[in-house]
Amino acid sequence: MKIGSDIIKVYKDVHIWVGIVCGLMLFIAFYAGAVTMFEKPLERWATPPSALAAPPPLEDAEKLLAAVLARHPQAARRHSIVIDPSPEQPARVIWAERGKGPRELVEYGASFAADGSLQTEKLRKAKAAALVDRMHQFVGLPLPDTVARVIMGLVALAYAVALLSGLIVLLPTLAKDVFALRIGRNLKRMWLDAHNALGIFSLPFHLVMALTSVGFALHTPFYATQAKLLYGGQIDWGEHAAPPTGAAPLPARELLARVQAQLPGFDVHNFTFQQNRQGQAEASVVGLDVRRGARGRTWMQTALDPYTGTVDPHDLPGHMDGWGETVNAFFALHFGSYGGNAMRWLYVLMGLAGAALFYTGNVLWIESRRKKQRGAESVAQKRSARVLGCLTVGIALGSVAGISATVAAAKWLPALVQDLGFWHQAIYYAVFSAAVGWAFARGTARGAVELLWACALFTLAIPLGSLAGLWGIGGSWSHPGSWPVDATALAAVPAMLYIAQRTRRRMRQGHADSVWAQAAA
């Protein structure tokens, strides 16, 4: 089938302008998304050590819980018993209390001191991983979640349009250009080849990301519509039988044994309990079955009868109905929560390739509109090309530098400040804003080189923080099992320096009439 040139032009215009409008936000989403694949190691890496005594054995969990409830009765509303405490969850019993803000919840943990007395501590959970995840979910926008979520949904829809229109544009020359990568002085051709190759070979991944992102952004109206049309205005989540009069929940060790018998291969992380309106205990079990795709990145959750130990598995993959399995597949495909570490690393690479796709799209647009120099006469590029060049460098590299800076700060902030969430956001947006300003002050070319050096420096500070923790410097720390964060950061530093070196070479030896040339800076 031959596609007319006028149709190709229309789709090309759609692809270009949708990409220009949404590309930089999608760069942030994809780069941050690649980082969130290390969510658990990053959370462990960034969580300060607890001052609590070692957790008591699981068979003493009820004794500890009784002591907590005697001193903190509000913990009865909602609390968790952790099966295998870890640096990021250091207590056997954890509960939350309301903080100063209207929706703020403060987590506490408890243990027994050496003399047998109750010991409690406000848990200072790491905020760096949560901030990176927020950058991913809301494309870096510092707006209320409800507003940012709608914008993210619209960006995801536009993203899907850009993917399909780009495919239509490429179809007439697909066989000839898909494997071409012509590296030379023709920057436009080089960037076009790189952009096309990234787009074609990762198209299924990008379509999955676009469609699932729309579902995440608009899931609230989706469920509201589903409830109204299919369930008469309210979704039936099932009913639980009332416990016998005077019954008490089973001990955690017994619950664990019964859950393991019902769910072979399911690794239980914790049991969460809460009171219903009748004052009865309701529970859920949180864990992971690595053989199946999870709805969360690193966990699954379903209801549990705390009085009998009976699991209601309808929320677990492999036990759902057809619609439930479809919804779960959406989550699993987006998070890469299937296939183990091999799939996790593949998603990291695809996320970074996606970020590169949006970056090369902007570079291609700039080079396509470059005024070419004729003879010795100097040429001034259009303001639109210079502005987009500075925005591309500032926003893309600013987000990279900001994420590295706020993650690196996680080792030092707990000893200096109380509100970790505020300071992590402040550091990210300060570095991000400074990078955008620097790109406009220094120009596209010099700004790119210097900001890449800054990215490398901030990223290098991540493993240096762990090294300082091994030596006990400045209140820093180093937890076992968090090495993937340091190793990945160390691997990223030479890559950033290499890109800076190549950008510097292009600045000096490339086309003198390009925004990437030294004279243009």
JSON list of C-alpha atoms in Angstrom, two decimals, residues 191-382:
[
{"chain": "A", "resi": 191, "resn": "TRP", "atom": "CA", "xyz": [20.12, 12.02, 14.62]},
{"chain": "A", "resi": 192, "resn": "LEU", "atom": "CA", "xyz": [17.28, 10.90, 12.31]},
{"chain": "A", "resi": 193, "resn": "ASP", "atom": "CA", "xyz": [18.77, 7.41, 11.99]},
{"chain": "A", "resi": 194, "resn": "ALA", "atom": "CA", "xyz": [19.28, 7.15, 15.76]},
{"chain": "A", "resi": 195, "resn": "HIS", "atom": "CA", "xyz": [15.76, 8.42, 16.46]},
{"chain": "A", "resi": 196, "resn": "ASN", "atom": "CA", "xyz": [14.15, 6.03, 13.96]},
{"chain": "A", "resi": 197, "resn": "ALA", "atom": "CA", "xyz": [16.09, 3.02, 15.22]},
{"chain": "A", "resi": 198, "resn": "LEU", "atom": "CA", "xyz": [15.20, 3.72, 18.85]},
{"chain": "A", "resi": 199, "resn": "GLY", "atom": "CA", "xyz": [11.56, 4.27, 17.94]},
{"chain": "A", "resi": 200, "resn": "ILE", "atom": "CA", "xyz": [11.07, 1.17, 15.78]},
{"chain": "A", "resi": 201, "resn": "PHE", "atom": "CA", "xyz": [12.86, -1.39, 17.92]},
{"chain": "A", "resi": 202, "resn": "SER", "atom": "CA", "xyz": [11.23, -0.20, 21.14]},
{"chain": "A", "resi": 203, "resn": "LEU", "atom": "CA", "xyz": [7.76, 0.49, 19.67]},
{"chain": "A", "resi": 204, "resn": "PRO", "atom": "CA", "xyz": [5.94, -2.34, 21.54]},
{"chain": "A", "resi": 205, "resn": "PHE", "atom": "CA", "xyz": [7.46, -1.20, 24.83]},
{"chain": "A", "resi": 206, "resn": "HIS", "atom": "CA", "xyz": [6.44, 2.41, 24.19]},
{"chain": "A", "resi": 207, "resn": "LEU", "atom": "CA", "xyz": [2.89, 1.45, 23.23]},
{"chain": "A", "resi": 208, "resn": "VAL", "atom": "CA", "xyz": [2.57, -0.49, 26.49]},
{"chain": "A", "resi": 209, "resn": "MET", "atom": "CA", "xyz": [3.91, 2.47, 28.47]},
{"chain": "A", "resi": 210, "resn": "ALA", "atom": "CA", "xyz": [1.56, 4.92, 26.74]},
{"chain": "A", "resi": 211, "resn": "LEU", "atom": "CA", "xyz": [-1.60, 2.86, 27.14]},
{"chain": "A", "resi": 212, "resn": "THR", "atom": "CA", "xyz": [-0.91, 1.79, 30.73]},
{"chain": "A", "resi": 213, "resn": "SER", "atom": "CA", "xyz": [-0.07, 5.38, 31.70]},
{"chain": "A", "resi": 214, "resn": "VAL", "atom": "CA", "xyz": [-3.45, 6.51, 30.40]},
{"chain": "A", "resi": 215, "resn": "GLY", "atom": "CA", "xyz": [-5.07, 3.82, 32.53]},
{"chain": "A", "resi": 216, "resn": "PHE", "atom": "CA", "xyz": [-3.16, 4.91, 35.65]},
{"chain": "A", "resi": 217, "resn": "ALA", "atom": "CA", "xyz": [-3.95, 8.58, 35.15]},
{"chain": "A", "resi": 218, "resn": "LEU", "atom": "CA", "xyz": [-7.66, 8.04, 34.54]},
{"chain": "A", "resi": 219, "resn": "HIS", "atom": "CA", "xyz": [-8.32, 4.98, 36.71]},
{"chain": "A", "resi": 220, "resn": "THR", "atom": "CA", "xyz": [-10.52, 6.95, 39.13]},
{"chain": "A", "resi": 221, "resn": "PRO", "atom": "CA", "xyz": [-13.13, 7.93, 36.50]},
{"chain": "A", "resi": 222, "resn": "PHE", "atom": "CA", "xyz": [-12.76, 4.46, 34.95]},
{"chain": "A", "resi": 223, "resn": "TYR", "atom": "CA", "xyz": [-13.69, 2.76, 38.23]},
{"chain": "A", "resi": 224, "resn": "ALA", "atom": "CA", "xyz": [-16.44, 5.28, 38.94]},
{"chain": "A", "resi": 225, "resn": "THR", "atom": "CA", "xyz": [-18.00, 4.55, 35.54]},
{"chain": "A", "resi": 226, "resn": "GLN", "atom": "CA", "xyz": [-17.59, 0.81, 36.04]},
{"chain": "A", "resi": 227, "resn": "ALA", "atom": "CA", "xyz": [-19.29, 1.02, 39.45]},
{"chain": "A", "resi": 228, "resn": "LYS", "atom": "CA", "xyz": [-22.20, 3.04, 38.06]},
{"chain": "A", "resi": 229, "resn": "LEU", "atom": "CA", "xyz": [-22.84, 0.98, 34.95]},
{"chain": "A", "resi": 230, "resn": "LEU", "atom": "CA", "xyz": [-22.07, -2.53, 36.20]},
{"chain": "A", "resi": 231, "resn": "TYR", "atom": "CA", "xyz": [-22.58, -2.47, 39.95]},
{"chain": "A", "resi": 232, "resn": "GLY", "atom": "CA", "xyz": [-25.47, -0.07, 40.48]},
{"chain": "A", "resi": 233, "resn": "GLY", "atom": "CA", "xyz": [-23.28, 2.72, 41.86]},
{"chain": "A", "resi": 234, "resn": "GLN", "atom": "CA", "xyz": [-21.01, 0.71, 44.17]},
{"chain": "A", "resi": 235, "resn": "ILE", "atom": "CA", "xyz": [-18.46, -1.98, 43.51]},
{"chain": "A", "resi": 236, "resn": "ASP", "atom": "CA", "xyz": [-18.99, -5.07, 45.64]},
{"chain": "A", "resi": 237, "resn": "TRP", "atom": "CA", "xyz": [-15.65, -5.89, 47.25]},
{"chain": "A", "resi": 238, "resn": "GLY", "atom": "CA", "xyz": [-17.05, -8.94, 49.02]},
{"chain": "A", "resi": 239, "resn": "GLU", "atom": "CA", "xyz": [-18.26, -9.58, 52.54]},
{"chain": "A", "resi": 240, "resn": "HIS", "atom": "CA", "xyz": [-16.37, -11.12, 55.43]},
{"chain": "A", "resi": 241, "resn": "ALA", "atom": "CA", "xyz": [-17.99, -13.40, 57.97]},
{"chain": "A", "resi": 242, "resn": "ALA", "atom": "CA", "xyz": [-18.24, -12.01, 61.49]},
{"chain": "A", "resi": 243, "resn": "PRO", "atom": "CA", "xyz": [-15.78, -13.59, 63.94]},
{"chain": "A", "resi": 244, "resn": "PRO", "atom": "CA", "xyz": [-17.02, -15.66, 66.87]},
{"chain": "A", "resi": 245, "resn": "THR", "atom": "CA", "xyz": [-17.85, -13.64, 69.97]},
{"chain": "A", "resi": 246, "resn": "GLY", "atom": "CA", "xyz": [-14.77, -12.99, 72.07]},
{"chain": "A", "resi": 247, "resn": "ALA", "atom": "CA", "xyz": [-12.42, -14.41, 69.43]},
{"chain": "A", "resi": 248, "resn": "ALA", "atom": "CA", "xyz": [-8.90, -13.04, 69.08]},
{"chain": "A", "resi": 249, "resn": "PRO", "atom": "CA", "xyz": [-6.78, -12.93, 65.92]},
{"chain": "A", "resi": 250, "resn": "LEU", "atom": "CA", "xyz": [-4.42, -15.84, 65.48]},
{"chain": "A", "resi": 251, "resn": "PRO", "atom": "CA", "xyz": [-0.76, -15.31, 66.43]},
{"chain": "A", "resi": 252, "resn": "ALA", "atom": "CA", "xyz": [1.45, -14.11, 63.59]},
{"chain": "A", "resi": 253, "resn": "ARG", "atom": "CA", "xyz": [3.44, -17.35, 63.51]},
{"chain": "A", "resi": 254, "resn": "GLU", "atom": "CA", "xyz": [0.24, -19.37, 63.09]},
{"chain": "A", "resi": 255, "resn": "LEU", "atom": "CA", "xyz": [-1.06, -16.98, 60.42]},
{"chain": "A", "resi": 256, "resn": "LEU", "atom": "CA", "xyz": [2.23, -17.34, 58.57]},
{"chain": "A", "resi": 257, "resn": "ALA", "atom": "CA", "xyz": [2.01, -21.14, 58.63]},
{"chain": "A", "resi": 258, "resn": "ARG", "atom": "CA", "xyz": [-1.58, -21.12, 57.33]},
{"chain": "A", "resi": 259, "resn": "VAL", "atom": "CA", "xyz": [-0.86, -18.60, 54.57]},
{"chain": "A", "resi": 260, "resn": "GLN", "atom": "CA", "xyz": [2.17, -20.60, 53.41]},
{"chain": "A", "resi": 261, "resn": "ALA", "atom": "CA", "xyz": [0.05, -23.74, 53.29]},
{"chain": "A", "resi": 262, "resn": "GLN", "atom": "CA", "xyz": [-2.58, -22.01, 51.13]},
{"chain": "A", "resi": 263, "resn": "LEU", "atom": "CA", "xyz": [-0.18, -20.05, 48.92]},
{"chain": "A", "resi": 264, "resn": "PRO", "atom": "CA", "xyz": [2.91, -22.14, 48.12]},
{"chain": "A", "resi": 265, "resn": "GLY", "atom": "CA", "xyz": [5.68, -20.00, 46.71]},
{"chain": "A", "resi": 266, "resn": "PHE", "atom": "CA", "xyz": [4.26, -16.77, 48.17]},
{"chain": "A", "resi": 267, "resn": "ASP", "atom": "CA", "xyz": [6.91, -14.92, 50.21]},
{"chain": "A", "resi": 268, "resn": "VAL", "atom": "CA", "xyz": [5.09, -13.15, 53.06]},
{"chain": "A", "resi": 269, "resn": "HIS", "atom": "CA", "xyz": [6.46, -9.69, 53.96]},
{"chain": "A", "resi": 270, "resn": "ASN", "atom": "CA", "xyz": [4.02, -8.56, 56.63]},
{"chain": "A", "resi": 271, "resn": "PHE", "atom": "CA", "xyz": [0.50, -8.78, 58.00]},
{"chain": "A", "resi": 272, "resn": "THR", "atom": "CA", "xyz": [-1.49, -5.55, 58.22]},
{"chain": "A", "resi": 273, "resn": "PHE", "atom": "CA", "xyz": [-4.39, -5.22, 60.67]},
{"chain": "A", "resi": 274, "resn": "GLN", "atom": "CA", "xyz": [-7.07, -2.59, 61.04]},
{"chain": "A", "resi": 275, "resn": "GLN", "atom": "CA", "xyz": [-10.33, -2.14, 62.93]},
{"chain": "A", "resi": 276, "resn": "ASN", "atom": "CA", "xyz": [-13.65, -1.95, 61.14]},
{"chain": "A", "resi": 277, "resn": "ARG", "atom": "CA", "xyz": [-16.60, 0.11, 62.35]},
{"chain": "A", "resi": 278, "resn": "GLN", "atom": "CA", "xyz": [-17.71, -2.71, 64.64]},
{"chain": "A", "resi": 279, "resn": "GLY", "atom": "CA", "xyz": [-14.31, -2.83, 66.31]},
{"chain": "A", "resi": 280, "resn": "GLN", "atom": "CA", "xyz": [-13.42, -6.16, 64.74]},
{"chain": "A", "resi": 281, "resn": "ALA", "atom": "CA", "xyz": [-10.01, -6.85, 63.25]},
{"chain": "A", "resi": 282, "resn": "GLU", "atom": "CA", "xyz": [-9.58, -7.05, 59.50]},
{"chain": "A", "resi": 283, "resn": "ALA", "atom": "CA", "xyz": [-6.30, -8.07, 57.94]},
{"chain": "A", "resi": 284, "resn": "SER", "atom": "CA", "xyz": [-4.38, -8.36, 54.72]},
{"chain": "A", "resi": 285, "resn": "VAL", "atom": "CA", "xyz": [-1.23, -10.20, 53.79]},
{"chain": "A", "resi": 286, "resn": "VAL", "atom": "CA", "xyz": [1.50, -8.43, 51.83]},
{"chain": "A", "resi": 287, "resn": "GLY", "atom": "CA", "xyz": [4.20, -10.34, 50.00]},
{"chain": "A", "resi": 288, "resn": "LEU", "atom": "CA", "xyz": [5.44, -11.43, 46.60]},
{"chain": "A", "resi": 289, "resn": "ASP", "atom": "CA", "xyz": [5.26, -14.43, 44.31]},
{"chain": "A", "resi": 290, "resn": "VAL", "atom": "CA", "xyz": [8.17, -13.97, 41.91]},
{"chain": "A", "resi": 291, "resn": "ARG", "atom": "CA", "xyz": [6.61, -16.45, 39.47]},
{"chain": "A", "resi": 292, "resn": "ARG", "atom": "CA", "xyz": [3.84, -14.00, 38.59]},
{"chain": "A", "resi": 293, "resn": "GLY", "atom": "CA", "xyz": [3.61, -10.36, 37.58]},
{"chain": "A", "resi": 294, "resn": "ALA", "atom": "CA", "xyz": [2.80, -8.09, 40.49]},
{"chain": "A", "resi": 295, "resn": "ARG", "atom": "CA", "xyz": [0.35, -5.20, 40.58]},
{"chain": "A", "resi": 296, "resn": "GLY", "atom": "CA", "xyz": [2.94, -3.25, 42.61]},
{"chain": "A", "resi": 297, "resn": "ARG", "atom": "CA", "xyz": [6.61, -3.07, 41.70]},
{"chain": "A", "resi": 298, "resn": "THR", "atom": "CA", "xyz": [7.74, -5.27, 44.56]},
{"chain": "A", "resi": 299, "resn": "TRP", "atom": "CA", "xyz": [4.64, -6.53, 46.35]},
{"chain": "A", "resi": 300, "resn": "MET", "atom": "CA", "xyz": [1.22, -8.20, 46.17]},
{"chain": "A", "resi": 301, "resn": "GLN", "atom": "CA", "xyz": [-1.59, -7.85, 48.69]},
{"chain": "A", "resi": 302, "resn": "THR", "atom": "CA", "xyz": [-4.84, -9.65, 49.41]},
{"chain": "A", "resi": 303, "resn": "ALA", "atom": "CA", "xyz": [-7.39, -10.03, 52.20]},
{"chain": "A", "resi": 304, "resn": "LEU", "atom": "CA", "xyz": [-6.85, -12.40, 55.10]},
{"chain": "A", "resi": 305, "resn": "ASP", "atom": "CA", "xyz": [-9.22, -13.56, 57.84]},
{"chain": "A", "resi": 306, "resn": "PRO", "atom": "CA", "xyz": [-7.17, -12.92, 60.99]},
{"chain": "A", "resi": 307, "resn": "TYR", "atom": "CA", "xyz": [-9.37, -15.28, 63.07]},
{"chain": "A", "resi": 308, "resn": "THR", "atom": "CA", "xyz": [-9.09, -18.37, 60.87]},
{"chain": "A", "resi": 309, "resn": "GLY", "atom": "CA", "xyz": [-6.03, -17.64, 58.71]},
{"chain": "A", "resi": 310, "resn": "THR", "atom": "CA", "xyz": [-8.09, -18.12, 55.54]},
{"chain": "A", "resi": 311, "resn": "VAL", "atom": "CA", "xyz": [-6.74, -16.18, 52.56]},
{"chain": "A", "resi": 312, "resn": "ASP", "atom": "CA", "xyz": [-9.07, -14.55, 50.06]},
{"chain": "A", "resi": 313, "resn": "PRO", "atom": "CA", "xyz": [-6.83, -14.89, 46.99]},
{"chain": "A", "resi": 314, "resn": "HIS", "atom": "CA", "xyz": [-9.04, -13.08, 44.48]},
{"chain": "A", "resi": 315, "resn": "ASP", "atom": "CA", "xyz": [-6.61, -10.12, 44.43]},
{"chain": "A", "resi": 316, "resn": "LEU", "atom": "CA", "xyz": [-3.58, -12.32, 43.67]},
{"chain": "A", "resi": 317, "resn": "PRO", "atom": "CA", "xyz": [-2.35, -13.09, 40.14]},
{"chain": "A", "resi": 318, "resn": "GLY", "atom": "CA", "xyz": [-3.30, -16.60, 39.12]},
{"chain": "A", "resi": 319, "resn": "HIS", "atom": "CA", "xyz": [-6.46, -16.47, 41.26]},
{"chain": "A", "resi": 320, "resn": "MET", "atom": "CA", "xyz": [-8.26, -13.54, 39.63]},
{"chain": "A", "resi": 321, "resn": "ASP", "atom": "CA", "xyz": [-11.13, -13.52, 37.17]},
{"chain": "A", "resi": 322, "resn": "GLY", "atom": "CA", "xyz": [-10.54, -12.54, 33.56]},
{"chain": "A", "resi": 323, "resn": "TRP", "atom": "CA", "xyz": [-11.03, -8.81, 34.12]},
{"chain": "A", "resi": 324, "resn": "GLY", "atom": "CA", "xyz": [-8.82, -8.84, 37.21]},
{"chain": "A", "resi": 325, "resn": "GLU", "atom": "CA", "xyz": [-6.03, -10.62, 35.35]},
{"chain": "A", "resi": 326, "resn": "THR", "atom": "CA", "xyz": [-6.29, -8.06, 32.54]},
{"chain": "A", "resi": 327, "resn": "VAL", "atom": "CA", "xyz": [-6.00, -5.14, 34.96]},
{"chain": "A", "resi": 328, "resn": "ASN", "atom": "CA", "xyz": [-3.12, -6.84, 36.77]},
{"chain": "A", "resi": 329, "resn": "ALA", "atom": "CA", "xyz": [-1.34, -7.39, 33.45]},
{"chain": "A", "resi": 330, "resn": "PHE", "atom": "CA", "xyz": [-1.55, -3.63, 32.81]},
{"chain": "A", "resi": 331, "resn": "PHE", "atom": "CA", "xyz": [0.25, -2.96, 36.07]},
{"chain": "A", "resi": 332, "resn": "ALA", "atom": "CA", "xyz": [2.82, -5.72, 35.60]},
{"chain": "A", "resi": 333, "resn": "LEU", "atom": "CA", "xyz": [3.64, -4.68, 32.04]},
{"chain": "A", "resi": 334, "resn": "HIS", "atom": "CA", "xyz": [4.17, -1.09, 33.13]},
{"chain": "A", "resi": 335, "resn": "PHE", "atom": "CA", "xyz": [6.25, -1.84, 36.23]},
{"chain": "A", "resi": 336, "resn": "GLY", "atom": "CA", "xyz": [8.26, -4.71, 34.77]},
{"chain": "A", "resi": 337, "resn": "SER", "atom": "CA", "xyz": [7.32, -6.73, 37.86]},
{"chain": "A", "resi": 338, "resn": "TYR", "atom": "CA", "xyz": [7.71, -10.10, 36.14]},
{"chain": "A", "resi": 339, "resn": "GLY", "atom": "CA", "xyz": [10.59, -12.15, 34.84]},
{"chain": "A", "resi": 340, "resn": "GLY", "atom": "CA", "xyz": [12.91, -11.42, 37.74]},
{"chain": "A", "resi": 341, "resn": "ASN", "atom": "CA", "xyz": [16.08, -9.33, 37.60]},
{"chain": "A", "resi": 342, "resn": "ALA", "atom": "CA", "xyz": [16.67, -10.00, 33.91]},
{"chain": "A", "resi": 343, "resn": "MET", "atom": "CA", "xyz": [13.40, -8.28, 33.01]},
{"chain": "A", "resi": 344, "resn": "ARG", "atom": "CA", "xyz": [14.12, -5.52, 35.53]},
{"chain": "A", "resi": 345, "resn": "TRP", "atom": "CA", "xyz": [17.42, -4.70, 33.83]},
{"chain": "A", "resi": 346, "resn": "LEU", "atom": "CA", "xyz": [15.77, -4.85, 30.42]},
{"chain": "A", "resi": 347, "resn": "TYR", "atom": "CA", "xyz": [13.25, -2.25, 31.60]},
{"chain": "A", "resi": 348, "resn": "VAL", "atom": "CA", "xyz": [16.10, -0.07, 32.85]},
{"chain": "A", "resi": 349, "resn": "LEU", "atom": "CA", "xyz": [17.73, -0.15, 29.41]},
{"chain": "A", "resi": 350, "resn": "MET", "atom": "CA", "xyz": [14.42, 0.44, 27.65]},
{"chain": "A", "resi": 351, "resn": "GLY", "atom": "CA", "xyz": [13.65, 3.35, 29.95]},
{"chain": "A", "resi": 352, "resn": "LEU", "atom": "CA", "xyz": [16.99, 4.98, 29.22]},
{"chain": "A", "resi": 353, "resn": "ALA", "atom": "CA", "xyz": [16.51, 4.32, 25.50]},
{"chain": "A", "resi": 354, "resn": "GLY", "atom": "CA", "xyz": [13.09, 5.97, 25.75]},
{"chain": "A", "resi": 355, "resn": "ALA", "atom": "CA", "xyz": [14.62, 9.06, 27.33]},
{"chain": "A", "resi": 356, "resn": "ALA", "atom": "CA", "xyz": [17.18, 9.11, 24.49]},
{"chain": "A", "resi": 357, "resn": "LEU", "atom": "CA", "xyz": [14.33, 8.86, 21.97]},
{"chain": "A", "resi": 358, "resn": "PHE", "atom": "CA", "xyz": [12.74, 12.09, 23.18]},
{"chain": "A", "resi": 359, "resn": "TYR", "atom": "CA", "xyz": [16.10, 13.85, 23.43]},
{"chain": "A", "resi": 360, "resn": "THR", "atom": "CA", "xyz": [17.05, 12.90, 19.86]},
{"chain": "A", "resi": 361, "resn": "GLY", "atom": "CA", "xyz": [13.62, 14.02, 18.64]},
{"chain": "A", "resi": 362, "resn": "ASN", "atom": "CA", "xyz": [14.26, 17.54, 19.87]},
{"chain": "A", "resi": 363, "resn": "VAL", "atom": "CA", "xyz": [17.81, 17.56, 18.49]},
{"chain": "A", "resi": 364, "resn": "LEU", "atom": "CA", "xyz": [16.46, 16.42, 15.13]},
{"chain": "A", "resi": 365, "resn": "TRP", "atom": "CA", "xyz": [13.93, 19.26, 15.06]},
{"chain": "A", "resi": 366, "resn": "ILE", "atom": "CA", "xyz": [16.67, 21.79, 15.83]},
{"chain": "A", "resi": 367, "resn": "GLU", "atom": "CA", "xyz": [18.98, 20.45, 13.14]},
{"chain": "A", "resi": 368, "resn": "SER", "atom": "CA", "xyz": [16.14, 20.32, 10.59]},
{"chain": "A", "resi": 369, "resn": "ARG", "atom": "CA", "xyz": [15.61, 24.06, 11.01]},
{"chain": "A", "resi": 370, "resn": "ARG", "atom": "CA", "xyz": [19.25, 25.06, 11.03]},
{"chain": "A", "resi": 371, "resn": "LYS", "atom": "CA", "xyz": [20.10, 27.97, 8.76]},
{"chain": "A", "resi": 372, "resn": "LYS", "atom": "CA", "xyz": [23.11, 26.77, 6.80]},
{"chain": "A", "resi": 373, "resn": "GLN", "atom": "CA", "xyz": [26.14, 28.99, 6.44]},
{"chain": "A", "resi": 374, "resn": "ARG", "atom": "CA", "xyz": [27.02, 30.09, 2.89]},
{"chain": "A", "resi": 375, "resn": "GLY", "atom": "CA", "xyz": [30.65, 31.05, 2.41]},
{"chain": "A", "resi": 376, "resn": "ALA", "atom": "CA", "xyz": [32.32, 33.03, 5.19]},
{"chain": "A", "resi": 377, "resn": "GLU", "atom": "CA", "xyz": [29.19, 34.90, 6.19]},
{"chain": "A", "resi": 378, "resn": "SER", "atom": "CA", "xyz": [28.07, 34.12, 9.75]},
{"chain": "A", "resi": 379, "resn": "VAL", "atom": "CA", "xyz": [24.56, 32.83, 10.29]},
{"chain": "A", "resi": 380, "resn": "ALA", "atom": "CA", "xyz": [22.28, 33.54, 13.23]},
{"chain": "A", "resi": 381, "resn": "GLN", "atom": "CA", "xyz": [19.99, 30.65, 14.06]},
{"chain": "A", "resi": 382, "resn": "LYS", "atom": "CA", "xyz": [16.29, 31.18, 14.66]}
]
